[in-house]
Short mmCIF file of C-alpha atoms in Angstrom, two decimals:
data_model
loop_
_atom_site.label_atom_id
_atom_site.label_comp_id
_atom_site.label_asym_id
_atom_site.label_seq_id
_atom_site.Cartn_x
_atom_site.Cartn_y
_atom_site.Cartn_z
CA UNK H 1 6.19 29.98 35.38
CA UNK H 2 4.36 32.68 33.63
CA UNK H 3 3.25 35.73 35.99
CA UNK H 4 -0.08 36.80 36.90
CA UNK H 5 -1.28 39.88 38.86
CA UNK H 6 -3.42 39.47 42.05
CA UNK H 7 -6.64 38.90 40.20
CA UNK H 8 -5.24 36.14 37.74
CA UNK H 9 -5.08 38.23 34.90
CA UNK H 10 -2.98 37.27 31.88
CA UNK H 11 0.47 39.10 31.50
CA UNK H 12 1.34 40.97 28.41
CA UNK H 13 4.63 42.50 27.44
CA UNK H 14 4.84 45.10 24.56
CA UNK H 15 7.95 45.37 22.49
CA UNK H 16 7.92 48.43 19.88
CA UNK H 17 10.35 51.14 19.38
CA UNK H 18 7.42 53.56 18.55
CA UNK H 19 6.56 54.95 21.95
CA UNK H 20 3.27 56.31 20.78
CA UNK H 21 2.05 53.30 18.89
CA UNK H 22 2.98 51.19 22.24
CA UNK H 23 1.27 53.81 24.52
CA UNK H 24 -1.95 53.22 22.40
CA UNK H 25 -1.46 49.24 22.28
CA UNK H 26 -1.08 49.30 26.15
CA UNK H 27 -4.27 51.15 26.77
CA UNK H 28 -6.12 49.03 24.57
CA UNK H 29 -4.83 46.14 26.43
CA UNK H 30 -5.65 47.74 29.84
CA UNK H 31 -9.18 48.94 28.72
CA UNK H 32 -9.85 45.33 27.78
CA UNK H 33 -9.47 44.52 31.80
CA UNK H 34 -8.54 40.78 31.51
CA UNK H 35 -4.86 41.57 30.63
CA UNK H 36 -2.02 42.98 32.68
CA UNK H 37 0.77 44.78 30.76
CA UNK H 38 4.01 44.05 32.32
CA UNK H 39 5.99 46.68 30.54
CA UNK H 40 6.82 48.44 27.12
CA UNK H 41 10.32 47.89 25.75
CA UNK H 42 11.79 50.12 22.89
CA UNK H 43 14.29 47.53 21.63
CA UNK H 44 14.09 43.95 21.13
CA UNK H 45 17.27 43.55 23.55
CA UNK H 46 15.38 45.12 26.24
CA UNK H 47 12.33 43.07 25.67
CA UNK H 48 14.46 40.08 25.76
CA UNK H 49 15.51 41.02 29.17
CA UNK H 50 12.02 41.96 30.45
CA UNK H 51 10.66 38.56 29.05
CA UNK H 52 13.44 36.72 31.24
CA UNK H 53 12.20 38.92 34.28
CA UNK H 54 8.53 38.85 33.94
CA UNK H 55 7.74 35.57 31.96
CA UNK H 56 4.86 37.00 30.16
CA UNK H 57 1.99 35.08 28.62
CA UNK H 58 1.88 37.13 25.56
CA UNK H 59 4.52 39.22 23.96
CA UNK H 60 3.26 41.71 21.42
CA UNK H 61 6.32 42.07 18.99
CA UNK H 62 6.99 44.86 16.39
CA UNK H 63 8.93 42.75 13.98
CA UNK H 64 10.55 46.01 12.46
CA UNK H 65 13.09 46.75 15.31
CA UNK H 66 16.05 49.03 14.66
CA UNK H 67 18.64 46.83 16.93
CA UNK H 68 17.70 43.38 15.81
CA UNK H 69 15.78 41.50 13.17
CA UNK H 70 12.51 40.78 14.36
CA UNK H 71 12.64 37.20 13.27
CA UNK H 72 15.92 36.68 15.17
CA UNK H 73 14.32 38.32 17.99
CA UNK H 74 11.15 36.10 18.10
CA UNK H 75 13.33 32.79 17.89
CA UNK H 76 15.40 34.46 20.83
CA UNK H 77 12.21 34.93 22.80
CA UNK H 78 11.16 31.50 22.20
CA UNK H 79 14.17 29.85 23.23
CA UNK H 80 14.25 31.56 26.46
CA UNK H 81 10.30 31.28 27.23
CA UNK H 82 8.85 28.32 24.78
CA UNK H 83 5.43 28.60 26.71
CA UNK H 84 5.17 32.67 25.78
CA UNK H 85 3.00 33.10 22.71
CA UNK H 86 4.39 35.83 20.39
CA UNK H 87 2.15 37.97 18.20
CA UNK H 88 3.65 39.87 15.37
CA UNK H 89 2.75 43.42 14.87
CA UNK H 90 4.00 45.26 11.63
CA UNK H 91 3.10 47.70 9.25
CA UNK H 92 3.87 45.57 6.44
CA UNK H 93 1.75 42.66 4.75
CA UNK H 94 4.76 41.16 2.98
CA UNK H 95 4.03 37.60 2.62
CA UNK H 96 7.40 36.50 3.03
CA UNK H 97 7.65 38.24 6.21
CA UNK H 98 4.28 36.77 7.39
CA UNK H 99 5.70 33.11 6.13
CA UNK H 100 9.06 33.55 8.19
CA UNK H 101 7.30 34.73 11.38
CA UNK H 102 4.97 31.95 11.36
CA UNK H 103 7.72 29.48 10.50
CA UNK H 104 9.41 30.37 13.72
CA UNK H 105 6.89 29.90 16.00
CA UNK H 106 4.83 33.38 15.94
CA UNK H 107 1.07 32.46 17.01
CA UNK H 108 -0.44 35.45 15.11
CA UNK H 109 0.46 38.35 12.83
CA UNK H 110 -1.45 41.60 12.92
CA UNK H 111 -0.91 44.84 10.98
CA UNK H 112 -0.81 47.96 12.99
CA UNK H 113 -3.49 49.66 11.00
CA UNK H 114 -5.91 46.70 11.63
CA UNK H 115 -8.87 47.47 14.01
CA UNK H 116 -8.41 47.40 17.62
CA UNK H 117 -10.85 44.62 18.21
CA UNK H 118 -8.65 42.40 16.25
CA UNK H 119 -6.05 42.82 18.78
CA UNK H 120 -7.82 41.85 21.75
CA UNK H 121 -9.50 38.94 19.98
CA UNK H 122 -6.29 37.73 18.61
CA UNK H 123 -4.82 37.56 22.16
CA UNK H 124 -7.80 35.44 23.23
CA UNK H 125 -7.59 33.15 20.46
CA UNK H 126 -4.00 32.62 20.79
CA UNK H 127 -4.23 32.02 24.67
CA UNK H 128 -6.81 29.55 23.92
CA UNK H 129 -4.27 27.48 21.89
CA UNK H 130 -5.37 28.74 18.58
CA UNK H 131 -3.36 30.90 15.98
CA UNK H 132 -4.49 34.21 14.67
CA UNK H 133 -4.10 35.35 11.17
CA UNK H 134 -6.60 37.40 9.52
CA UNK H 135 -8.40 36.39 6.38
CA UNK H 136 -6.57 38.72 4.01
CA UNK H 137 -3.01 37.73 5.58
CA UNK H 138 -3.91 34.00 5.58
CA UNK H 139 -4.49 34.36 1.81
CA UNK H 140 -0.95 35.75 1.39
CA UNK H 141 0.52 33.34 3.79
CA UNK H 142 -0.94 30.47 1.93
CA UNK H 143 0.11 31.47 -1.47
CA UNK H 144 3.82 32.06 -0.27
CA UNK H 145 3.59 28.41 1.32
CA UNK H 146 2.31 26.88 -1.95
CA UNK H 147 5.01 28.88 -3.88
CA UNK H 148 7.65 27.79 -1.58
CA UNK H 149 6.60 24.16 -1.76
CA UNK H 150 6.69 24.09 -5.62
CA UNK H 151 10.00 25.75 -5.47
CA UNK H 152 11.23 23.24 -3.02
CA UNK H 153 10.03 20.38 -5.32
CA UNK H 154 11.71 21.57 -8.33
CA UNK H 155 15.11 21.59 -6.10
CA UNK H 156 14.34 18.25 -5.49
CA UNK H 157 13.82 17.16 -8.79
CA UNK H 158 16.77 19.29 -9.88
CA UNK H 159 18.93 17.56 -7.40
CA UNK H 160 17.89 13.95 -8.67
CA UNK H 161 18.65 14.93 -11.98
CA UNK H 162 22.24 15.97 -11.14
CA UNK H 163 22.72 12.76 -9.25
CA UNK H 164 21.68 10.67 -12.04
CA UNK H 165 24.12 12.52 -14.30
CA UNK H 166 26.85 11.33 -12.01
CA UNK H 167 26.26 7.78 -13.28
CA UNK H 168 28.34 6.49 -16.18
CA UNK H 169 26.99 4.99 -19.20
CA UNK H 170 27.30 1.47 -17.86
CA UNK H 171 25.84 2.14 -14.53
CA UNK H 172 22.95 3.83 -16.28
CA UNK H 173 22.48 0.77 -18.14
CA UNK H 174 22.80 -1.36 -15.02
CA UNK H 175 20.32 0.66 -13.31
CA UNK H 176 17.82 0.76 -16.24
CA UNK H 177 17.88 -3.00 -16.16
CA UNK H 178 17.10 -3.18 -12.63
CA UNK H 179 14.05 -0.99 -13.06
CA UNK H 180 12.85 -3.88 -15.36
CA UNK H 181 13.02 -6.33 -12.53
CA UNK H 182 16.25 -8.01 -14.07
CA UNK H 183 18.39 -9.93 -11.52
CA UNK H 184 21.74 -9.21 -11.15
CA UNK H 185 22.39 -12.54 -13.02
CA UNK H 186 20.41 -11.40 -15.83
CA UNK H 187 22.18 -8.02 -15.87
CA UNK H 188 25.42 -9.75 -16.22
CA UNK H 189 24.22 -11.96 -19.08
CA UNK H 190 22.61 -8.94 -21.21
CA UNK H 191 25.87 -6.66 -20.83
CA UNK H 192 28.11 -9.27 -21.21
CA UNK H 193 30.04 -8.68 -17.86
CA UNK H 194 30.66 -10.59 -14.70
CA UNK H 195 28.13 -10.82 -11.79
CA UNK H 196 30.80 -9.53 -9.76
CA UNK H 197 31.22 -6.59 -12.00
CA UNK H 198 27.47 -6.13 -11.82
CA UNK H 199 27.69 -5.73 -7.94
CA UNK H 200 30.63 -3.30 -8.03
CA UNK H 201 28.51 -0.97 -10.75
CA UNK H 202 25.24 -1.62 -8.32
CA UNK H 203 27.52 -0.42 -5.23
CA UNK H 204 28.70 2.71 -7.22
CA UNK H 205 25.20 3.49 -8.04
CA UNK H 206 23.97 3.25 -4.49
CA UNK H 207 26.83 5.84 -3.25
CA UNK H 208 25.92 8.25 -6.16
CA UNK H 209 22.31 8.26 -5.59
CA UNK H 210 22.85 8.05 -1.98
CA UNK H 211 20.61 5.29 -1.25
CA UNK H 212 21.04 1.76 0.81
CA UNK H 213 19.54 -0.63 -1.28
CA UNK H 214 18.17 -1.83 -4.79
CA UNK H 215 14.35 -0.92 -4.03
CA UNK H 216 15.41 2.66 -3.13
CA UNK H 217 17.74 2.93 -6.47
CA UNK H 218 14.82 1.46 -8.66
CA UNK H 219 12.26 4.05 -7.17
CA UNK H 220 14.90 6.84 -7.50
CA UNK H 221 15.46 5.93 -11.18
CA UNK H 222 11.72 5.29 -11.84
CA UNK H 223 10.73 8.89 -10.18
CA UNK H 224 13.53 10.72 -12.13
CA UNK H 225 12.25 9.34 -15.54
CA UNK H 226 15.30 6.89 -16.36
CA UNK H 227 14.65 4.77 -19.52
CA UNK H 228 11.72 4.93 -21.63
CA UNK H 229 8.16 5.70 -20.39
CA UNK H 230 6.79 2.29 -21.41
CA UNK H 231 9.38 0.37 -19.85
CA UNK H 232 9.37 2.14 -16.80
CA UNK H 233 5.61 1.64 -16.39
CA UNK H 234 6.04 -2.06 -17.00
CA UNK H 235 8.52 -2.14 -14.36
CA UNK H 236 6.06 -0.61 -11.82
#
């Protein structure tokens, strides 16, 4: 259960190795009057200990700490107190850093140079179940997300092409015929082999393409361009 003061204020903990900056944040939070600052931690390790003790509602976390990677620290915090909301504070608007921080569960991301009013607004919105990411940083986050998605898609395509390359010429011939809707008996007739041999080839195809049935194998082949374009379209 999270901690409250006698007046029911939401509790805040600040983790920042720059004491002057941390003190400035503490005063901003105190002036607002609706939040209770439970303490300042000059290292991620001390911060984690204080979080265990106070169970704050909000942690304002400098992710450029000297003793522990900020992303790792956020992961540790959320393991200990999954209900705690973490706002990342940093001097860097690096798109990869924003993406990784949000990916591990950070609810907000703020630059230390941003206006003080953004801090209290961020705390309020996050306590209300929202995510806070200023417009300029949201653009960077979204651009990075799109780039990562395209790279992941390319990796999947590359993986598919590699898997198809594991097929022997005969297995590829069998699979291409299957994409045209040919039965096992029809494949055997066209390739002048027994139906039992066809089934053996099909089982090998399943293993190499990491699929479980004929339908999955055919879809895999179609999606990765096996055979001529016209024949594949006809098979669909």
